[in-house]
Short mmCIF file of C-alpha atoms in Angstrom, two decimals:
data_model
loop_
_atom_site.label_atom_id
_atom_site.label_comp_id
_atom_site.label_asym_id
_atom_site.label_seq_id
_atom_site.Cartn_x
_atom_site.Cartn_y
_atom_site.Cartn_z
CA MET A 2 -18.90 -35.32 25.10
CA PHE A 3 -16.02 -33.25 26.53
CA ASN A 4 -16.04 -30.97 23.47
CA ARG A 5 -19.79 -30.46 23.82
CA ALA A 6 -19.44 -29.63 27.51
CA MET A 7 -16.70 -27.08 26.81
CA GLY A 8 -18.79 -25.67 23.97
CA MET A 9 -21.53 -24.73 26.46
CA PHE A 10 -19.16 -22.16 27.99
CA SER A 11 -17.87 -20.72 24.73
CA SER A 12 -19.21 -18.29 22.17
CA ASP A 13 -19.34 -19.35 18.52
CA ILE A 14 -17.08 -17.17 16.39
CA GLY A 15 -16.57 -16.25 12.76
CA ILE A 16 -13.08 -15.48 11.47
CA ASP A 17 -12.03 -13.52 8.41
CA LEU A 18 -8.55 -15.00 8.20
CA GLY A 19 -6.99 -12.43 5.92
CA THR A 20 -3.49 -12.10 4.52
CA ALA A 21 -3.19 -8.58 5.93
CA ASN A 22 -5.73 -8.46 8.77
CA THR A 23 -7.75 -10.93 10.83
CA LEU A 24 -11.24 -9.98 12.00
CA VAL A 25 -13.15 -12.04 14.56
CA TYR A 26 -16.92 -11.95 14.99
CA ALA A 27 -18.33 -13.29 18.27
CA ARG A 28 -21.92 -14.46 18.22
CA ASP A 29 -24.32 -11.88 19.71
CA ARG A 30 -21.40 -9.44 20.24
CA GLY A 31 -20.39 -8.44 16.73
CA ILE A 32 -16.80 -7.84 15.57
CA VAL A 33 -14.61 -7.98 18.68
CA ILE A 34 -11.11 -8.25 17.14
CA ARG A 35 -9.61 -6.40 14.19
CA GLU A 36 -5.84 -6.90 14.14
CA PRO A 37 -3.04 -7.44 11.59
CA SER A 38 -2.21 -11.05 10.66
CA VAL A 39 1.33 -10.74 12.02
CA VAL A 40 3.13 -12.87 14.61
CA ALA A 41 6.51 -12.14 16.26
CA VAL A 42 8.44 -15.28 17.24
CA GLN A 43 11.78 -16.09 18.84
CA ALA A 44 14.29 -16.82 16.05
CA GLY A 45 15.05 -20.52 15.68
CA THR A 46 11.97 -21.50 17.71
CA ASN A 47 8.21 -21.16 17.43
CA ARG A 48 7.87 -19.34 20.76
CA VAL A 49 5.34 -16.57 20.16
CA LEU A 50 6.30 -13.17 21.57
CA ALA A 51 3.55 -10.96 20.14
CA VAL A 52 0.50 -11.18 17.87
CA GLY A 53 -1.52 -8.63 15.91
CA ASP A 54 -1.03 -4.88 16.46
CA GLU A 55 1.96 -5.34 18.75
CA ALA A 56 3.69 -7.68 16.28
CA LYS A 57 3.01 -5.38 13.30
CA ARG A 58 4.81 -2.53 15.05
CA MET A 59 7.87 -4.80 15.02
CA LEU A 60 7.86 -5.41 11.23
CA GLY A 61 11.19 -4.32 9.78
CA ARG A 62 12.45 -3.23 13.20
CA THR A 63 13.32 -6.46 14.98
CA PRO A 64 16.75 -7.46 16.36
CA GLY A 65 18.32 -10.70 15.16
CA ASN A 66 16.71 -12.86 17.84
CA ILE A 67 13.11 -11.84 16.95
CA VAL A 68 11.34 -12.51 13.66
CA ALA A 69 8.05 -10.82 12.68
CA ILE A 70 6.13 -13.18 10.37
CA ARG A 71 3.02 -12.84 8.26
CA PRO A 72 1.95 -16.51 8.27
CA LEU A 73 -0.54 -16.18 5.39
CA LYS A 74 0.52 -15.50 1.82
CA SER A 75 -1.97 -14.84 -0.98
CA GLY A 76 -4.84 -15.87 1.25
CA VAL A 77 -3.46 -19.29 2.22
CA ILE A 78 -1.36 -20.62 5.08
CA ALA A 79 2.37 -20.35 4.48
CA ASP A 80 3.43 -21.24 8.04
CA PHE A 81 1.18 -23.84 9.67
CA GLU A 82 2.51 -23.64 13.25
CA VAL A 83 2.56 -19.85 13.43
CA THR A 84 -0.99 -19.65 12.00
CA GLU A 85 -2.14 -22.10 14.66
CA ALA A 86 -0.54 -19.96 17.38
CA MET A 87 -2.21 -16.85 15.96
CA LEU A 88 -5.64 -18.51 15.86
CA ARG A 89 -5.23 -19.78 19.42
CA TYR A 90 -4.36 -16.25 20.56
CA PHE A 91 -7.47 -14.77 18.90
CA ILE A 92 -9.82 -17.53 20.14
CA GLN A 93 -8.57 -17.16 23.71
CA LYS A 94 -8.72 -13.35 23.48
CA VAL A 95 -12.41 -13.54 22.52
CA HIS A 96 -13.00 -15.71 25.59
CA SER A 97 -10.95 -13.51 27.95
CA ARG A 98 -7.90 -15.79 27.92
CA LYS A 99 -9.83 -18.87 29.11
CA ARG A 100 -8.03 -21.93 27.85
CA MET A 101 -10.75 -24.53 28.36
CA VAL A 102 -13.13 -23.33 25.67
CA ARG A 103 -14.17 -25.15 22.50
CA PRO A 104 -16.12 -22.76 20.24
CA ARG A 105 -17.72 -23.58 16.92
CA VAL A 106 -15.73 -21.60 14.33
CA VAL A 107 -16.61 -20.37 10.84
CA ILE A 108 -13.61 -19.35 8.73
CA ALA A 109 -13.77 -17.51 5.40
CA VAL A 110 -11.29 -18.81 2.82
CA PRO A 111 -10.49 -17.76 -0.79
CA SER A 112 -12.60 -19.53 -3.40
CA GLY A 113 -9.54 -20.63 -5.37
CA ILE A 114 -7.70 -22.62 -2.68
CA THR A 115 -7.07 -26.35 -2.99
CA GLU A 116 -8.44 -29.17 -0.83
CA VAL A 117 -5.00 -29.49 0.79
CA GLU A 118 -5.03 -25.79 1.69
CA LYS A 119 -8.58 -26.12 3.08
CA ARG A 120 -7.44 -29.03 5.23
CA ALA A 121 -4.53 -26.92 6.54
CA VAL A 122 -6.94 -24.16 7.61
CA LYS A 123 -9.29 -26.64 9.33
CA ASP A 124 -6.44 -28.44 11.10
CA SER A 125 -4.96 -25.15 12.33
CA ALA A 126 -8.28 -24.08 13.82
CA MET A 127 -8.93 -27.49 15.42
CA HIS A 128 -5.47 -27.53 17.01
CA ALA A 129 -6.03 -23.95 18.18
CA GLY A 130 -9.05 -25.06 20.22
CA ALA A 131 -12.11 -25.13 17.92
CA ARG A 132 -14.86 -27.68 18.54
CA ASP A 133 -16.21 -27.67 14.96
CA VAL A 134 -14.78 -25.87 11.95
CA PHE A 135 -16.83 -24.72 8.97
CA LEU A 136 -15.31 -23.10 5.89
CA ILE A 137 -17.20 -20.60 3.77
CA GLU A 138 -15.86 -19.05 0.59
CA GLU A 139 -14.89 -15.39 0.99
CA PRO A 140 -17.05 -14.02 -1.85
CA MET A 141 -20.13 -15.73 -0.38
CA ALA A 142 -19.33 -14.40 3.11
CA ALA A 143 -18.72 -10.90 1.69
CA ALA A 144 -21.99 -10.96 -0.29
CA ILE A 145 -23.94 -11.97 2.84
CA GLY A 146 -22.06 -9.39 4.91
CA VAL A 147 -22.94 -6.48 2.58
CA GLY A 148 -26.60 -7.54 2.51
CA LEU A 149 -26.96 -8.94 -1.00
CA PRO A 150 -30.06 -11.20 -1.42
CA VAL A 151 -27.95 -14.29 -2.15
CA GLN A 152 -30.83 -16.77 -1.74
CA GLU A 153 -32.96 -15.18 -4.47
CA PRO A 154 -33.03 -16.66 -8.01
CA ALA A 155 -31.22 -13.61 -9.41
CA GLY A 156 -27.64 -12.62 -10.17
CA ASN A 157 -25.59 -10.87 -7.47
CA MET A 158 -21.97 -9.91 -8.15
CA ILE A 159 -19.38 -9.29 -5.46
CA VAL A 160 -15.75 -8.19 -5.85
CA ASP A 161 -13.78 -8.75 -2.63
CA ILE A 162 -10.33 -7.14 -2.83
CA GLY A 163 -8.26 -8.32 0.13
CA GLY A 164 -4.61 -8.18 1.08
CA GLY A 165 -3.49 -11.27 -0.81
CA THR A 166 -6.31 -12.12 -3.21
CA THR A 167 -9.15 -10.60 -5.19
CA GLU A 168 -12.30 -12.72 -5.27
CA VAL A 169 -14.88 -12.06 -7.98
CA ALA A 170 -18.10 -14.08 -7.92
CA VAL A 171 -21.59 -14.22 -9.34
CA ILE A 172 -24.03 -15.66 -6.81
CA SER A 173 -27.60 -16.95 -7.21
CA LEU A 174 -29.84 -19.26 -5.15
CA ALA A 175 -27.35 -19.37 -2.23
CA GLY A 176 -24.60 -20.74 -4.47
CA ILE A 177 -21.63 -19.41 -6.41
CA VAL A 178 -22.45 -19.76 -10.10
CA TYR A 179 -19.01 -18.63 -11.24
CA SER A 180 -16.02 -17.28 -9.33
CA ARG A 181 -12.54 -16.16 -10.15
CA SER A 182 -9.74 -15.78 -7.63
CA VAL A 183 -6.56 -13.93 -8.55
CA ARG A 184 -3.61 -13.54 -6.21
CA VAL A 185 -3.54 -9.78 -6.52
CA GLY A 186 -4.59 -7.44 -3.72
CA GLY A 187 -3.32 -4.86 -1.29
CA ASP A 188 0.04 -6.62 -0.80
CA GLU A 189 0.67 -6.61 -4.55
CA MET A 190 -0.09 -2.88 -4.63
CA ASP A 191 2.38 -2.25 -1.79
CA GLU A 192 5.04 -4.28 -3.62
CA ALA A 193 4.39 -2.34 -6.85
CA ILE A 194 5.02 0.95 -5.00
CA ILE A 195 8.25 -0.44 -3.43
CA GLN A 196 9.55 -1.56 -6.82
CA HIS A 197 8.63 1.70 -8.55
CA ILE A 198 10.52 3.83 -5.99
CA LYS A 199 13.46 1.41 -6.05
CA ARG A 200 13.62 1.48 -9.86
CA GLU A 201 13.12 5.22 -10.33
CA TYR A 202 15.05 6.62 -7.35
CA ASN A 203 17.35 3.84 -6.07
CA LEU A 204 15.56 4.23 -2.73
CA LEU A 205 14.50 1.20 -0.71
CA ILE A 206 11.39 1.60 1.45
CA GLY A 207 9.65 -0.86 3.76
CA GLU A 208 6.22 -2.52 3.56
CA ARG A 209 4.70 -0.22 6.16
CA THR A 210 5.87 2.90 4.30
CA ALA A 211 4.48 1.54 1.01
CA GLU A 212 1.13 0.82 2.66
CA GLU A 213 1.03 4.36 4.07
CA ILE A 214 1.71 5.79 0.59
CA LYS A 215 -1.07 3.63 -0.91
CA ILE A 216 -3.62 4.68 1.72
CA THR A 217 -2.67 8.37 1.63
CA MET A 218 -2.16 8.92 -2.11
CA GLY A 219 -3.16 5.77 -4.01
CA SER A 220 -5.77 6.00 -6.77
CA ALA A 221 -6.90 4.09 -9.85
CA LEU A 222 -7.90 7.21 -11.79
CA ALA A 223 -6.92 10.87 -11.76
CA THR A 224 -9.15 12.41 -9.10
CA GLY A 225 -8.36 16.08 -9.60
CA ASP A 226 -6.95 16.18 -6.08
CA GLU A 227 -3.27 15.73 -6.85
CA SER A 228 -0.83 15.92 -3.95
CA THR A 229 2.75 15.12 -2.96
CA MET A 230 4.27 13.24 -0.03
CA GLU A 231 7.67 12.94 1.58
CA VAL A 232 9.04 9.38 1.59
CA LYS A 233 11.94 8.19 3.75
CA GLY A 234 14.09 5.15 3.05
CA ARG A 235 17.63 3.91 2.42
CA ASP A 236 19.62 5.09 -0.59
CA LEU A 237 20.81 1.96 -2.41
CA VAL A 238 23.88 3.73 -3.84
CA ALA A 239 25.18 5.62 -0.80
CA GLY A 240 23.68 3.25 1.77
CA LEU A 241 22.46 6.23 3.83
CA PRO A 242 18.96 7.36 4.88
CA ARG A 243 17.34 9.72 2.37
CA THR A 244 14.08 11.60 1.88
CA LEU A 245 12.37 12.29 -1.45
CA THR A 246 9.04 13.72 -2.59
CA ILE A 247 6.67 11.72 -4.80
CA SER A 248 3.39 12.72 -6.47
CA SER A 249 -0.05 11.14 -6.74
CA GLU A 250 0.55 10.63 -10.47
CA GLU A 251 3.63 8.50 -9.78
CA VAL A 252 1.76 6.35 -7.26
CA ARG A 253 -1.11 5.88 -9.72
CA GLN A 254 1.38 4.80 -12.39
CA ALA A 255 3.01 2.34 -9.97
CA LEU A 256 -0.39 0.79 -9.17
CA GLN A 257 -1.38 0.36 -12.81
CA ASP A 258 -0.48 -3.34 -13.14
CA PRO A 259 -2.30 -4.67 -10.04
CA VAL A 260 -5.32 -2.45 -10.76
CA ASN A 261 -5.49 -3.74 -14.35
CA ALA A 262 -5.29 -7.34 -13.06
CA ILE A 263 -8.34 -6.70 -10.84
CA VAL A 264 -10.30 -5.11 -13.70
CA GLU A 265 -9.39 -8.04 -15.97
CA ALA A 266 -10.65 -10.54 -13.37
CA VAL A 267 -13.98 -8.69 -13.27
CA ARG A 268 -14.19 -8.63 -17.06
CA ILE A 269 -13.47 -12.36 -17.41
CA THR A 270 -16.10 -13.20 -14.78
CA LEU A 271 -18.68 -11.19 -16.72
CA GLU A 272 -17.71 -12.99 -19.93
CA ARG A 273 -18.35 -16.40 -18.28
CA CYS A 274 -21.63 -15.31 -16.72
CA LEU A 275 -24.91 -16.98 -17.84
CA PRO A 276 -27.09 -14.73 -20.05
CA GLU A 277 -30.00 -14.54 -17.58
CA LEU A 278 -27.67 -13.56 -14.76
CA SER A 279 -25.95 -11.00 -16.99
CA ALA A 280 -29.35 -9.41 -17.57
CA ASP A 281 -29.83 -9.11 -13.78
CA LEU A 282 -26.44 -7.44 -13.40
CA VAL A 283 -27.31 -4.69 -15.88
CA ASP A 284 -29.63 -3.23 -13.25
CA ARG A 285 -28.07 -4.54 -10.03
CA GLY A 286 -24.43 -3.95 -10.93
CA MET A 287 -21.76 -5.18 -8.54
CA VAL A 288 -20.56 -4.45 -5.01
CA LEU A 289 -16.92 -3.87 -4.02
CA ALA A 290 -15.77 -5.13 -0.62
CA GLY A 291 -12.42 -5.62 1.11
CA GLY A 292 -9.73 -3.05 1.88
CA GLY A 293 -8.88 -2.62 -1.82
CA ALA A 294 -12.38 -1.24 -2.45
CA LEU A 295 -11.20 1.94 -0.67
CA LEU A 296 -8.66 2.71 -3.42
CA ARG A 297 -9.80 6.04 -4.81
CA GLY A 298 -11.46 5.88 -8.23
CA LEU A 299 -11.43 2.07 -8.49
CA ASP A 300 -15.24 1.88 -8.56
CA VAL A 301 -15.37 4.51 -11.32
CA LEU A 302 -12.70 2.72 -13.37
CA ILE A 303 -14.47 -0.67 -13.14
CA SER A 304 -17.77 0.98 -14.07
CA GLU A 305 -16.16 2.63 -17.11
CA LYS A 306 -14.59 -0.67 -18.25
CA THR A 307 -17.72 -2.81 -17.78
CA GLY A 308 -20.60 -0.37 -18.28
CA LEU A 309 -22.25 -1.63 -15.07
CA PRO A 310 -23.18 0.24 -11.88
CA VAL A 311 -20.51 -0.28 -9.19
CA HIS A 312 -21.24 0.24 -5.50
CA ILE A 313 -18.80 0.28 -2.59
CA ALA A 314 -19.97 -1.54 0.55
CA ASP A 315 -20.82 0.67 3.53
CA ASP A 316 -18.03 -0.97 5.55
CA PRO A 317 -15.90 -2.88 3.03
CA LEU A 318 -13.23 -3.90 5.57
CA SER A 319 -15.80 -5.72 7.74
CA ALA A 320 -17.91 -7.34 5.00
CA VAL A 321 -16.44 -10.87 5.18
CA ALA A 322 -16.39 -10.95 8.99
CA GLU A 323 -19.99 -9.72 9.14
CA GLY A 324 -20.95 -12.46 6.69
CA THR A 325 -19.37 -15.18 8.83
CA GLY A 326 -21.27 -13.76 11.81
CA ILE A 327 -24.61 -13.88 10.01
CA VAL A 328 -24.19 -17.51 8.93
CA LEU A 329 -23.27 -18.49 12.50
CA HIS A 330 -27.00 -18.13 13.19
CA GLU A 331 -27.89 -20.40 10.24
CA ILE A 332 -26.37 -23.75 11.09
CA ASN A 333 -28.21 -25.60 8.30
CA PHE A 334 -26.97 -23.04 5.76
CA LEU A 335 -23.46 -23.56 7.16
CA ARG A 336 -23.63 -27.31 6.73
CA LYS A 337 -24.89 -26.87 3.20
CA MET A 338 -22.11 -24.42 2.30
CA ALA A 339 -19.16 -26.16 3.93
CA GLY A 340 -19.77 -29.10 6.19
CA PRO A 341 -18.00 -29.43 9.54
CA ASN A 342 -14.65 -30.95 10.15
CA THR A 343 -15.36 -34.31 11.75
#
């Protein structure tokens, strides 16, 4: 009764709880929060000092008494208490810092996570102040968010490339016919760039620098627009700061392994697809969503490897969050897809 009363004063929300970024959709308001999934805490305690954008600015720059944590790894919770604190911060921020609110919450999760990991997500949200928690698989949320006709008796294919995971799914009649989740995404690409520069130049760079290189120069195929970029880091031999210049070709070479893993996941999904659905995909092709969809030339490479049309979502970064927002209005569809935490 108390939860129901508090729910009258709260707005239902959908959360894309991503490894790299968290997006929050408030019912009837659209996406209201888009911040990094980073929390700064006091070392030795769980006292939260900063969340989101403010905490990300601290990554790699904190003194000994402050630790900047990314509480999700490969799409699942790695630090339960810090994730709970992060969710509480976002829920209260949506409701203008009001503490006595109990919203209904829809959370998108990777399709490959275990029941134990699902329970961890639900428990975190409930402890953070949710009244009811529904889970929806990320590829389904992304497909709904980009406008695919998921309830039709026809094949729809979505490739959601996030920070920690890549979700590939074939959807028909409001259900996932086949899905494949691989723990390769934007983070893996950043790590590949870090290791390449470390191996080739004995220069150590940070995560933020690697992400900047990926966004500025990263590509899956030669685009004809080759460029160079200055990179700053610490020389592993001399131990001193150093600057070097790298090219687009080098970055493309560094990204080869994670890109190939994504293409392979798409290929395997197509191999396991039912013949009738495969026939639908010849005309419909597939849609790329998630931050990784913005990697230059990735759509062209996947199209070359599969022979299918490949489309990039209009707003790939928001696709999953938009999908959670749409299903907020369809409570029966929600119960069918996930079922509440009771």
